[in-house]
XYZ file of C-alpha atoms in Angstrom:
558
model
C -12.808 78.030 51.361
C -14.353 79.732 54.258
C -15.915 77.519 57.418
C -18.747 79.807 56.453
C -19.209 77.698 53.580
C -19.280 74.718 55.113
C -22.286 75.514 57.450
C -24.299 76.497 54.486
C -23.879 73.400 52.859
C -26.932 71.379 54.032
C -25.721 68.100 52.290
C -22.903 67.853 54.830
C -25.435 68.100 58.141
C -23.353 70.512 59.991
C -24.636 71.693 63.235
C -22.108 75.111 64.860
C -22.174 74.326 68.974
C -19.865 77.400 68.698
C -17.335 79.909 67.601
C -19.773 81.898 65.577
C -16.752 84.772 65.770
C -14.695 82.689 63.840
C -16.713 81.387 60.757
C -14.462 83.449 58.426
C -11.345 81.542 58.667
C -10.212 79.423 55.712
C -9.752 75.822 55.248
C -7.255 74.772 54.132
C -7.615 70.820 53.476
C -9.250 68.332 55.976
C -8.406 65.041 57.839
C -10.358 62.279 59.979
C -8.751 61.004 63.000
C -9.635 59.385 66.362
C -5.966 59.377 67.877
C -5.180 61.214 71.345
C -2.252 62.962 69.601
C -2.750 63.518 65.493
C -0.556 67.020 66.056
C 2.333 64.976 63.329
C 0.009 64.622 60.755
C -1.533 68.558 61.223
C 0.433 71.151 59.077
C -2.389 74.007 59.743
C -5.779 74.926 58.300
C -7.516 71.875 58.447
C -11.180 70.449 59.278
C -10.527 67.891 61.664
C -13.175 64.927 61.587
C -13.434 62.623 64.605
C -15.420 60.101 66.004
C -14.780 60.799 69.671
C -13.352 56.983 69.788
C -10.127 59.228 71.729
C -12.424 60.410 74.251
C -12.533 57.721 77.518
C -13.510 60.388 80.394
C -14.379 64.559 80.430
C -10.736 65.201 81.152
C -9.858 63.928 77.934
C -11.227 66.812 76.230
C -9.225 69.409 77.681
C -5.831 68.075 76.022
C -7.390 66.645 73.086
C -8.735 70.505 71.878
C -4.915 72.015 73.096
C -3.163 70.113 70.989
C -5.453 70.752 67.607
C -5.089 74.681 68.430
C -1.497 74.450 68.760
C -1.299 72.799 65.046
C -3.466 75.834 63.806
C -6.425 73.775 62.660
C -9.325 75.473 61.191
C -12.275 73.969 63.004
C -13.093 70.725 64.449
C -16.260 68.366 63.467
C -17.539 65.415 65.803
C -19.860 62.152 65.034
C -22.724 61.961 67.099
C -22.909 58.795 66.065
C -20.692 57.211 68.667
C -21.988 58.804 71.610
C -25.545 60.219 70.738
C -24.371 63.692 70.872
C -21.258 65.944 71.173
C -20.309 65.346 74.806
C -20.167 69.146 76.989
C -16.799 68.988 78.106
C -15.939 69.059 74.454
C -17.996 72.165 73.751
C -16.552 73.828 76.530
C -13.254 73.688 75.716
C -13.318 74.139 72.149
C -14.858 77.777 73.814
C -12.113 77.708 76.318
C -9.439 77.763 72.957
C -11.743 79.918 70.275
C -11.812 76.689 68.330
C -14.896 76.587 66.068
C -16.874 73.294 66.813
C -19.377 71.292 64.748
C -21.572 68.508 65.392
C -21.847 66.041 62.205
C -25.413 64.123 62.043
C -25.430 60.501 62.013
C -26.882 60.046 59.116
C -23.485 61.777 57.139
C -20.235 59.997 56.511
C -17.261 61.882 56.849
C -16.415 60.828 52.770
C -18.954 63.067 51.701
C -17.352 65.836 54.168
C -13.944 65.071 52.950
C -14.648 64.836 49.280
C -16.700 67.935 49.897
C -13.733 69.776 50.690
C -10.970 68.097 49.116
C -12.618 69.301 46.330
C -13.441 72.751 46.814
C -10.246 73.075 48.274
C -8.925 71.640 44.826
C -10.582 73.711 42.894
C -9.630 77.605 44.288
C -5.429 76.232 44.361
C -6.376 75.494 40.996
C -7.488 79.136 40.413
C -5.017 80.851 41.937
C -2.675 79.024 40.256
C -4.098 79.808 36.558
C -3.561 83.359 37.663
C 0.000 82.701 38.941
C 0.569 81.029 35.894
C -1.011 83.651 33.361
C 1.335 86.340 35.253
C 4.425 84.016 34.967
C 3.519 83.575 31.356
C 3.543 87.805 30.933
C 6.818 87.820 32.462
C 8.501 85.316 30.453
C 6.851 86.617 27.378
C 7.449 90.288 27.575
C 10.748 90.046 29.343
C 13.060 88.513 30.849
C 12.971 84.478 31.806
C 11.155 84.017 35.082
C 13.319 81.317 35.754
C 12.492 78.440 33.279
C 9.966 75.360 34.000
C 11.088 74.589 36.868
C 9.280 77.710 38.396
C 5.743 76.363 36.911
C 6.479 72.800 38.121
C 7.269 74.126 41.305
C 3.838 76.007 41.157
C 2.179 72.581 40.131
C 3.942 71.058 43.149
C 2.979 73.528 45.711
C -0.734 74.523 44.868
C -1.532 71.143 43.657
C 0.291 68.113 44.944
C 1.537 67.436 41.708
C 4.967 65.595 40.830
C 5.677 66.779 36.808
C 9.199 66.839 35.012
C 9.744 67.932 31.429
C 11.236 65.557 29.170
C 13.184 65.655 25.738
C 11.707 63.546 22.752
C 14.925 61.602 23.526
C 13.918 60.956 26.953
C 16.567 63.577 28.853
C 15.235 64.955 32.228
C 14.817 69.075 31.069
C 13.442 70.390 34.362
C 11.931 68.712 37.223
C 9.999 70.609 40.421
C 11.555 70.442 43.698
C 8.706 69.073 45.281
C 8.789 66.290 42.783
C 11.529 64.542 45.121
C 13.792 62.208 43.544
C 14.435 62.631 39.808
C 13.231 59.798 37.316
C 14.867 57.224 36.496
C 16.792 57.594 33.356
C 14.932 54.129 31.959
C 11.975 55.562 33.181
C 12.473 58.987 30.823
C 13.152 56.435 27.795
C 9.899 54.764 28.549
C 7.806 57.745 28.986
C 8.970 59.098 26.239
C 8.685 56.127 23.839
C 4.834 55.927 25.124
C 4.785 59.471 24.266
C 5.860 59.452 20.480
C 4.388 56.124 19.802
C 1.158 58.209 20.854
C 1.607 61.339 18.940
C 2.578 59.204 15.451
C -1.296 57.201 16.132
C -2.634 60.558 16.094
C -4.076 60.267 19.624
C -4.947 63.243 21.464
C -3.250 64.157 24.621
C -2.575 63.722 27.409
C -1.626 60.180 27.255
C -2.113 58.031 30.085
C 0.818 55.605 30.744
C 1.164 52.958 33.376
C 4.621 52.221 34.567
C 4.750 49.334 37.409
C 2.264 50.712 39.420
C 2.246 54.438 38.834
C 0.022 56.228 36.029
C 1.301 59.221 34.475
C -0.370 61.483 32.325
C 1.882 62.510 29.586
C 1.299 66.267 27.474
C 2.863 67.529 24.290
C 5.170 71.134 24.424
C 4.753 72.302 21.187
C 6.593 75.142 20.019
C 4.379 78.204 20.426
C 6.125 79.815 17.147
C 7.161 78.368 13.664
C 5.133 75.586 12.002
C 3.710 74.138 14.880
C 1.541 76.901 16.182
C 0.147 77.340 12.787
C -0.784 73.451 12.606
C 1.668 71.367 11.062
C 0.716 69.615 8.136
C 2.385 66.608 9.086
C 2.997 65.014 12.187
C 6.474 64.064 11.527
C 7.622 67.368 11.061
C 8.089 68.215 14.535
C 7.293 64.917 16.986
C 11.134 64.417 16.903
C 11.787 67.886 18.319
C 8.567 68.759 20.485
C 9.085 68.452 24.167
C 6.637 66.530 26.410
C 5.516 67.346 30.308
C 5.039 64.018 32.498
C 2.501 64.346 35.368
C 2.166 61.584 37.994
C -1.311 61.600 37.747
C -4.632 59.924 36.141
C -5.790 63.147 34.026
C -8.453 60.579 33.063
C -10.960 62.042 35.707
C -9.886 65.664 35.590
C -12.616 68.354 35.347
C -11.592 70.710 31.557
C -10.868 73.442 34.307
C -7.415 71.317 35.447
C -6.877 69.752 31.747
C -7.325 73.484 30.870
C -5.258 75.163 33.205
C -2.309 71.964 32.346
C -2.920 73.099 28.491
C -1.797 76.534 29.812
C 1.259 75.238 31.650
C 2.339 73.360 28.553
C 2.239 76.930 26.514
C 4.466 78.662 28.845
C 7.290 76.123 28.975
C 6.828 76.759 25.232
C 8.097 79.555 25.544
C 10.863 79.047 27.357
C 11.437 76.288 24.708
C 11.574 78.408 21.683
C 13.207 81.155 23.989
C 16.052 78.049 24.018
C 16.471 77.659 20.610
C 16.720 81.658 20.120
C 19.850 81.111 22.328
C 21.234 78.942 19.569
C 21.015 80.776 16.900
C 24.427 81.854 17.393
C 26.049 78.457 17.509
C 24.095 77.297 14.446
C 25.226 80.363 12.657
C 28.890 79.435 13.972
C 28.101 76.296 12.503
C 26.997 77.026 9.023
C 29.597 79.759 8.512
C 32.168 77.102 8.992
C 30.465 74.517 7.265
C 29.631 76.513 3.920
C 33.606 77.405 4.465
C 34.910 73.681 4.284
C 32.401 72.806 1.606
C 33.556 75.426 -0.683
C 37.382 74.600 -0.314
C 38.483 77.869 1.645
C 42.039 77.913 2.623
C 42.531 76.671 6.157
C 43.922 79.996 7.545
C 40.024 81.122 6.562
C 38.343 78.007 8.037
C 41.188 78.579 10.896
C 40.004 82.003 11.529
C 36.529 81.419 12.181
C 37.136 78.052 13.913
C 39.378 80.752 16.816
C 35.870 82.943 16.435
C 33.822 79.921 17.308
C 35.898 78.267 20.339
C 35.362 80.677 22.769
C 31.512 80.862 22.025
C 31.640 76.861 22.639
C 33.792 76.313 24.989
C 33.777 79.763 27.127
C 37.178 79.945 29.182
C 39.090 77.411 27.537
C 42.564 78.748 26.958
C 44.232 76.139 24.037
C 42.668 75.716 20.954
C 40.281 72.263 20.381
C 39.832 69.215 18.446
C 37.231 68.725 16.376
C 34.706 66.049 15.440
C 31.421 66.086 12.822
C 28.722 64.232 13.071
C 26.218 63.970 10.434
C 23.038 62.833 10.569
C 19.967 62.324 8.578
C 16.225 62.049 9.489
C 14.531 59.992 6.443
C 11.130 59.403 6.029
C 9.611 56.572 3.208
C 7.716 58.654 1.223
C 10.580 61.326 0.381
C 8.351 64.124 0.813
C 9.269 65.665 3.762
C 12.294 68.493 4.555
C 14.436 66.592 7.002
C 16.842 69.428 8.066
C 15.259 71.426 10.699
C 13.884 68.593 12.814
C 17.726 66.859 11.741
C 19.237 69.710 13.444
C 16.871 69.968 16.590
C 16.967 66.260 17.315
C 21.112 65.958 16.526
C 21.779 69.135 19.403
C 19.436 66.449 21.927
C 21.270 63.592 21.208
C 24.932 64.994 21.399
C 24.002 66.285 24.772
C 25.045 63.371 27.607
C 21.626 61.876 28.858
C 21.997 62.291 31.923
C 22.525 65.584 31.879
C 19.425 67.877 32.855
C 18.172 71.996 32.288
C 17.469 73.422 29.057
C 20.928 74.699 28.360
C 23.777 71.501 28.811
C 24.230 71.463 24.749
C 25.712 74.900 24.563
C 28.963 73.562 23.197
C 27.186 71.661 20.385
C 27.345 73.588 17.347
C 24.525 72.284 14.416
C 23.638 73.577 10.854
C 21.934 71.687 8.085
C 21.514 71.468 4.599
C 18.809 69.722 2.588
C 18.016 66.533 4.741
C 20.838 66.908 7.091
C 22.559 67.910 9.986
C 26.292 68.443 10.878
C 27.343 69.097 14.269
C 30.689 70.451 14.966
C 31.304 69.299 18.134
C 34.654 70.776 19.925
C 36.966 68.783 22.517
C 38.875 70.333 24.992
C 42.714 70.041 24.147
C 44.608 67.135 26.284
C 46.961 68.047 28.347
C 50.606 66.879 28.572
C 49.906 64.219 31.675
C 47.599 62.078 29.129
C 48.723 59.961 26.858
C 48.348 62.196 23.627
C 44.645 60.816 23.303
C 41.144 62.543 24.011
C 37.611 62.325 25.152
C 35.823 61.635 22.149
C 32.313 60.858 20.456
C 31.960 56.853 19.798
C 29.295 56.167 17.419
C 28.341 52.938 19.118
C 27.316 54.277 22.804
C 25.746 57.607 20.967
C 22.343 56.439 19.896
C 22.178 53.914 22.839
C 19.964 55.110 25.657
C 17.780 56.997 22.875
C 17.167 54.353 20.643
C 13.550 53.508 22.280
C 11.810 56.447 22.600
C 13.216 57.391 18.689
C 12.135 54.284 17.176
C 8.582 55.112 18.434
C 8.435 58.012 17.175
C 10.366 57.017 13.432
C 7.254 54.134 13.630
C 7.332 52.055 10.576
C 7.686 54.399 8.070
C 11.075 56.849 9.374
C 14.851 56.404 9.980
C 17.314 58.180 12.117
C 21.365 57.433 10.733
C 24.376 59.058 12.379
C 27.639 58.897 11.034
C 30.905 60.246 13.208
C 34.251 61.162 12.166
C 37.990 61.078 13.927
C 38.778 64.170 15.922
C 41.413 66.337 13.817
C 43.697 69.266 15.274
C 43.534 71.469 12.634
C 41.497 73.266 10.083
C 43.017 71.557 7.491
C 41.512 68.395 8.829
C 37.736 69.463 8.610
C 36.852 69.106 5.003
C 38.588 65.139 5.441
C 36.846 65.045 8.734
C 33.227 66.293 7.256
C 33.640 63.595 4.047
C 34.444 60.718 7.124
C 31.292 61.232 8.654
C 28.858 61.386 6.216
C 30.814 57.924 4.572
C 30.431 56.443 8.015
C 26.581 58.003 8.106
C 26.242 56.277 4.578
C 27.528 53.320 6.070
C 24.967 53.018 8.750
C 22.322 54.350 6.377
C 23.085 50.550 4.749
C 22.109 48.364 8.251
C 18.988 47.415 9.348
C 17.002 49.168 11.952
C 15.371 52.360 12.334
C 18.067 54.061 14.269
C 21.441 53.322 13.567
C 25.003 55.256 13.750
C 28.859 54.094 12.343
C 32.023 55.457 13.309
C 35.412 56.561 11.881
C 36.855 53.228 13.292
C 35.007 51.232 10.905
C 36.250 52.880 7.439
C 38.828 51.433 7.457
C 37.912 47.843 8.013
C 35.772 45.219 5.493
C 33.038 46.206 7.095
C 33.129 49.326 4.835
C 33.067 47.673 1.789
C 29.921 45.009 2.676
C 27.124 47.321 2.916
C 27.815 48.298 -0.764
C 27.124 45.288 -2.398
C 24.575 45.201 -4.247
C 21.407 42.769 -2.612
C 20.492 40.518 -5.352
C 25.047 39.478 -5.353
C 25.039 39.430 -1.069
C 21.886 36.961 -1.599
C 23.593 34.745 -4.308
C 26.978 34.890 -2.194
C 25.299 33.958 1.253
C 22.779 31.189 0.131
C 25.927 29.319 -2.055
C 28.062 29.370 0.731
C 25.781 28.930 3.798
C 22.361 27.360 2.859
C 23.877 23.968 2.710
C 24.669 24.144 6.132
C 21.346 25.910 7.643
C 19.496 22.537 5.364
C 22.061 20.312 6.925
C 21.333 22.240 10.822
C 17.606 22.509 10.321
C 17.363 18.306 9.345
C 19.863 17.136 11.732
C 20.408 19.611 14.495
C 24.110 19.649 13.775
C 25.152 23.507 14.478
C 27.375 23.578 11.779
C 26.646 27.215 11.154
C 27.394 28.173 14.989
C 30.701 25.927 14.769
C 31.787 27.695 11.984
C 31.409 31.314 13.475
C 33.499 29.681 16.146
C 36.201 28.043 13.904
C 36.642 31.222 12.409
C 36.524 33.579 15.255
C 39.181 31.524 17.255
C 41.274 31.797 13.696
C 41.418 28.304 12.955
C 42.175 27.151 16.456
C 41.192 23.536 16.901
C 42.143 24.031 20.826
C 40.616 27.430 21.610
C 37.747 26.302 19.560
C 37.116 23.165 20.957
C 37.298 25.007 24.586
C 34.894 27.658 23.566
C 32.099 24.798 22.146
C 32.640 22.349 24.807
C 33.397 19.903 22.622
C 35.896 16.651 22.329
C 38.613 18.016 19.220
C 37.717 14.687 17.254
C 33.923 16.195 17.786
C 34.785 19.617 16.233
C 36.780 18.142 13.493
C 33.750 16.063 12.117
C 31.807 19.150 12.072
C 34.335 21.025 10.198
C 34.593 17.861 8.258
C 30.598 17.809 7.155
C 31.186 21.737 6.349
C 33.942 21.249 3.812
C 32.005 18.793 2.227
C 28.578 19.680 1.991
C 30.275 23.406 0.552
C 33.317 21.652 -1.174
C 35.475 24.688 0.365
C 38.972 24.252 2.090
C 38.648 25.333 5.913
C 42.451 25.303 6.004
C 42.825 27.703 2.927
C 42.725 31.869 3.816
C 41.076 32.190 0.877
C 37.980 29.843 1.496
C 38.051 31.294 5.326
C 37.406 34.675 4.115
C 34.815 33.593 1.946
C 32.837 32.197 4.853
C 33.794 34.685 7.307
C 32.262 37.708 4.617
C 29.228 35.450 4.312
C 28.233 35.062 7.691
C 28.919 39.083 7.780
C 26.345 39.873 5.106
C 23.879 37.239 5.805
């Protein structure tokens, strides 16, 4: 805005004592002080507000005026309610320098001069910054990227103090401005975007205002500006797995529809760099499927072989020896059955194979995912070890995979959805996929058969009991638990006795009256009683394998 302006804003009480000349320069933001020296909080353009409390003598002025022209300030206002009126000495040396004076009445505080122009100030960044974002978005849309979402959030930064970041349903850091300083927290990505899908599945319309600590963000959806999305998804569920978000630090609660507006239009352009990501992909799904349709249909392994050598160097650019292999298969499921799981399968599997805390748009480009039906299978290459390792290498583990997403997912699965993940061994050779593919869906299966509304299994566990107990049929686990174990929880609930904790313990420290003893903090004499009242109130043998097992699959499926 123009110090013009200003003067011919009669609210504010302005009076010009001079530097008619230079009514045409802009301002550029505004700040009150009353220190001798406020030159290290002046950047340049601003209205500078003061009270004159700086002023002791007439040779104050002199120095006072110097150092605001040296910082480039726009113009300078005084109070006349400290002294009566702007002093002379003052007006003659804001002359002296060319430095546009003002006298402010009494009767107006500098608030309403401040908010005044914060807001004006406010609202022509905001302008200029639609229009640098409506040319960004015709660059990125009619050729090539304009440098992702980090350029817009720089823009946001820059124009309008604003600290945003881009965040995966998942909760993975995707671009962050460089004004934003330091990145967020990887619990604080979870957490933002748990708030965010918990919001989306109420139906709520954005932006969402979150409160972490002490710090409100306002959080708004990145929906894909192509596919089923743009044309108003039917359902929800279809895409709130696989739809972005953008996290402002800011209360969007008070914001004017101009700024809501012009953050709408922010949200479409990293859209487009979004689905302009997933174009990039195409080839690795294709990869993917080729192979996949390949092992399913029992094509020799010089085939499978053939395309795998096609495939490597698309993954893994560079890499001179062939790789290992894993699959992962997963499977979003929701309760009424009448959803197609696949696509959002696929879109949410290539987020969670990629490490968390890796950020940008592109870290999962040696994830390979296609999907039939319901489900997705990744194909997920590891570098070949070399000769100073042991023979072993890097590999997926079921268990840490789902870990740091398991919040925000849950949210957005509610009450009604479930996310399962099942991972095989890495194998060496083509021959090895079709085993590999038939691991991890047994191991998905497996999970599929836990509780909770995210949960994965791993090769490891195929070969253990734990296989077998998930396939028991309820009403037999229910009969087999309460025979064996509701004695004791009766005998525990009455008496306080912990015979069921004692027994996890006996077991677990395989019959050791010593270790087990140790572990409880109990006398021996103590333990054996317990173990005692647990034979008899189950008439089992604690000493016999076959009654140990019993218990020890009990307490497993209860």
């Amino acid at each position: 805005m123009r110090l013009r302006a200003l003067l011919d804003t009669d609210a504010l009480g302005l009076r010009l004592l001079g530097g008619e000349d230079e009514l045409d320069r802009t301002v550029r933001g505004v700040m009150t002080t009353d220190l001798r020296d406020p030159s290290r909080y002046l950047s340049g353009g601003e209205l500078v507000l003061t009270g004159l409390a700086w002023r002791r003598d007439a040779a104050d002025a002199e120095p006072f005026v110097r150092i605001l022209v040296q910082a480039g300030v726009a113009a300078l206002a005084a109070g006349e309610a400290e002294l009566g009126a702007v002093p002379d000495d003052l007006v003659v040396a804001c002359a002296r320098h060319r430095l546009p004076l003002f006298a402010v009445h009494e009767s107006v505080a500098f608030a309403t001069i401040t908010e005044h122009v914060v807001r004006q100030v406010s609202g022509e960044r905001a302008g200029d910054l639609a229009a640098v974002v409506e040319r960004h978005r015709r660059m990125m849309t009619s050729g090539p990227a304009g440098g992702g979402p980090d350029v817009v959030l720089d823009l946001l930064g820059s124009d309008l103090d604003l600290r945003a970041w881009v965040l995966s349903p998942a909760g993975r850091l995707i671009a962050g401005s460089k004004t934003a300083g330091p990145a967020l927290q990887a619990d604080v990505c979870a957490k933002l975007a748990a708030e965010h899908l918990a919001a989306v599945r109420t139906g709520r319309r954005g932006p969402h205002r979150v409160l972490l600590g002490s710090t409100t963000y306002s959080l708004f959806p990145v929906r894909s500006s192509g596919g089923r999305s743009a044309q108003g998804s039917r359902d929800v569920r279809e895409t709130v797995l696989s739809d972005w978000l953008l996290a402002v630090e800011a209360d969007a609660g008070d914001w004017p529809e101009e700024r809501l507006d012009l953050l709408q239009g922010v949200t479409q352009l990293i859209s487009v760099e979004r689905d302009r990501r997933d174009a990039a992909r195409t080839v690795r799904r294709r990869l993917a499927q080729e192979v996949l349709e390949l092992v399913q249909t029992g094509a020799a392994p010089a085939e499978i072989a053939a395309r795998l050598r096609v495939a490597a160097p698309v993954l893994l650019p560079g890499l001179g020896a062939a790789p290992h292999w894993q699959v992962v298969v997963a499977r979003v499921e929701w309760q009424d059955g009448d959803l197609e799981g696949g696509p959002v399968t696929q879109s949410l599997l290539e987020e969670i194979l990629v490490d968390p805390l890796a950020t940008g748009t592109e870290p999962s480009d040696r994830i390979a995912v296609a999907h039939t039906d319901d489900e997705a299978i990744a194909l997920v290459p590891l570098p070949a070890v070399s000769s100073e390792h042991d023979g072993s290498e890097a590999g997926i583990i079921a268990d840490l995979l789902l870990e740091s997403v398991r919040a925000p997912l849950s949210a957005g699965l509610d009450d009604d959805g479930r996310v399962t993940l099942g991972v095989s061994a890495s194998v060496h050779s083509a021959e090895g996929l079709r085993g590999a593919l038939e691991e991890a869906r047994h191991a998905r299966r497996v999970a599929a058969a836990r509780p909770g509304r995210v949960c994965a299994a791993g090769h490891q566990e195929l070969a253990s009991h734990v296989l077998l107990l998930p396939f028991v049929p309820d009403d037999v686990r229910r009969a087999f638990t309460a025979r064996l174990l509701d004695p004791l929880r009766d005998y525990d609930r009455r008496h306080r006795a912990e015979l069921i904790p004692t027994l996890e313990a006996f077991l677990d420290c395989d019959g050791s009256w010593t270790r087990c003893a140790t572990r409880l903090h109990l006398h021996v004499n103590t333990l054996r009683y317990r173990v005692g009242r647990i034979e008899q109130l189950t008439s089992r043998d604690l000493s016999r394998l076959e009654d140990k097992l019993d218990f020890f699959l009990a307490l497993r499926m209860s």
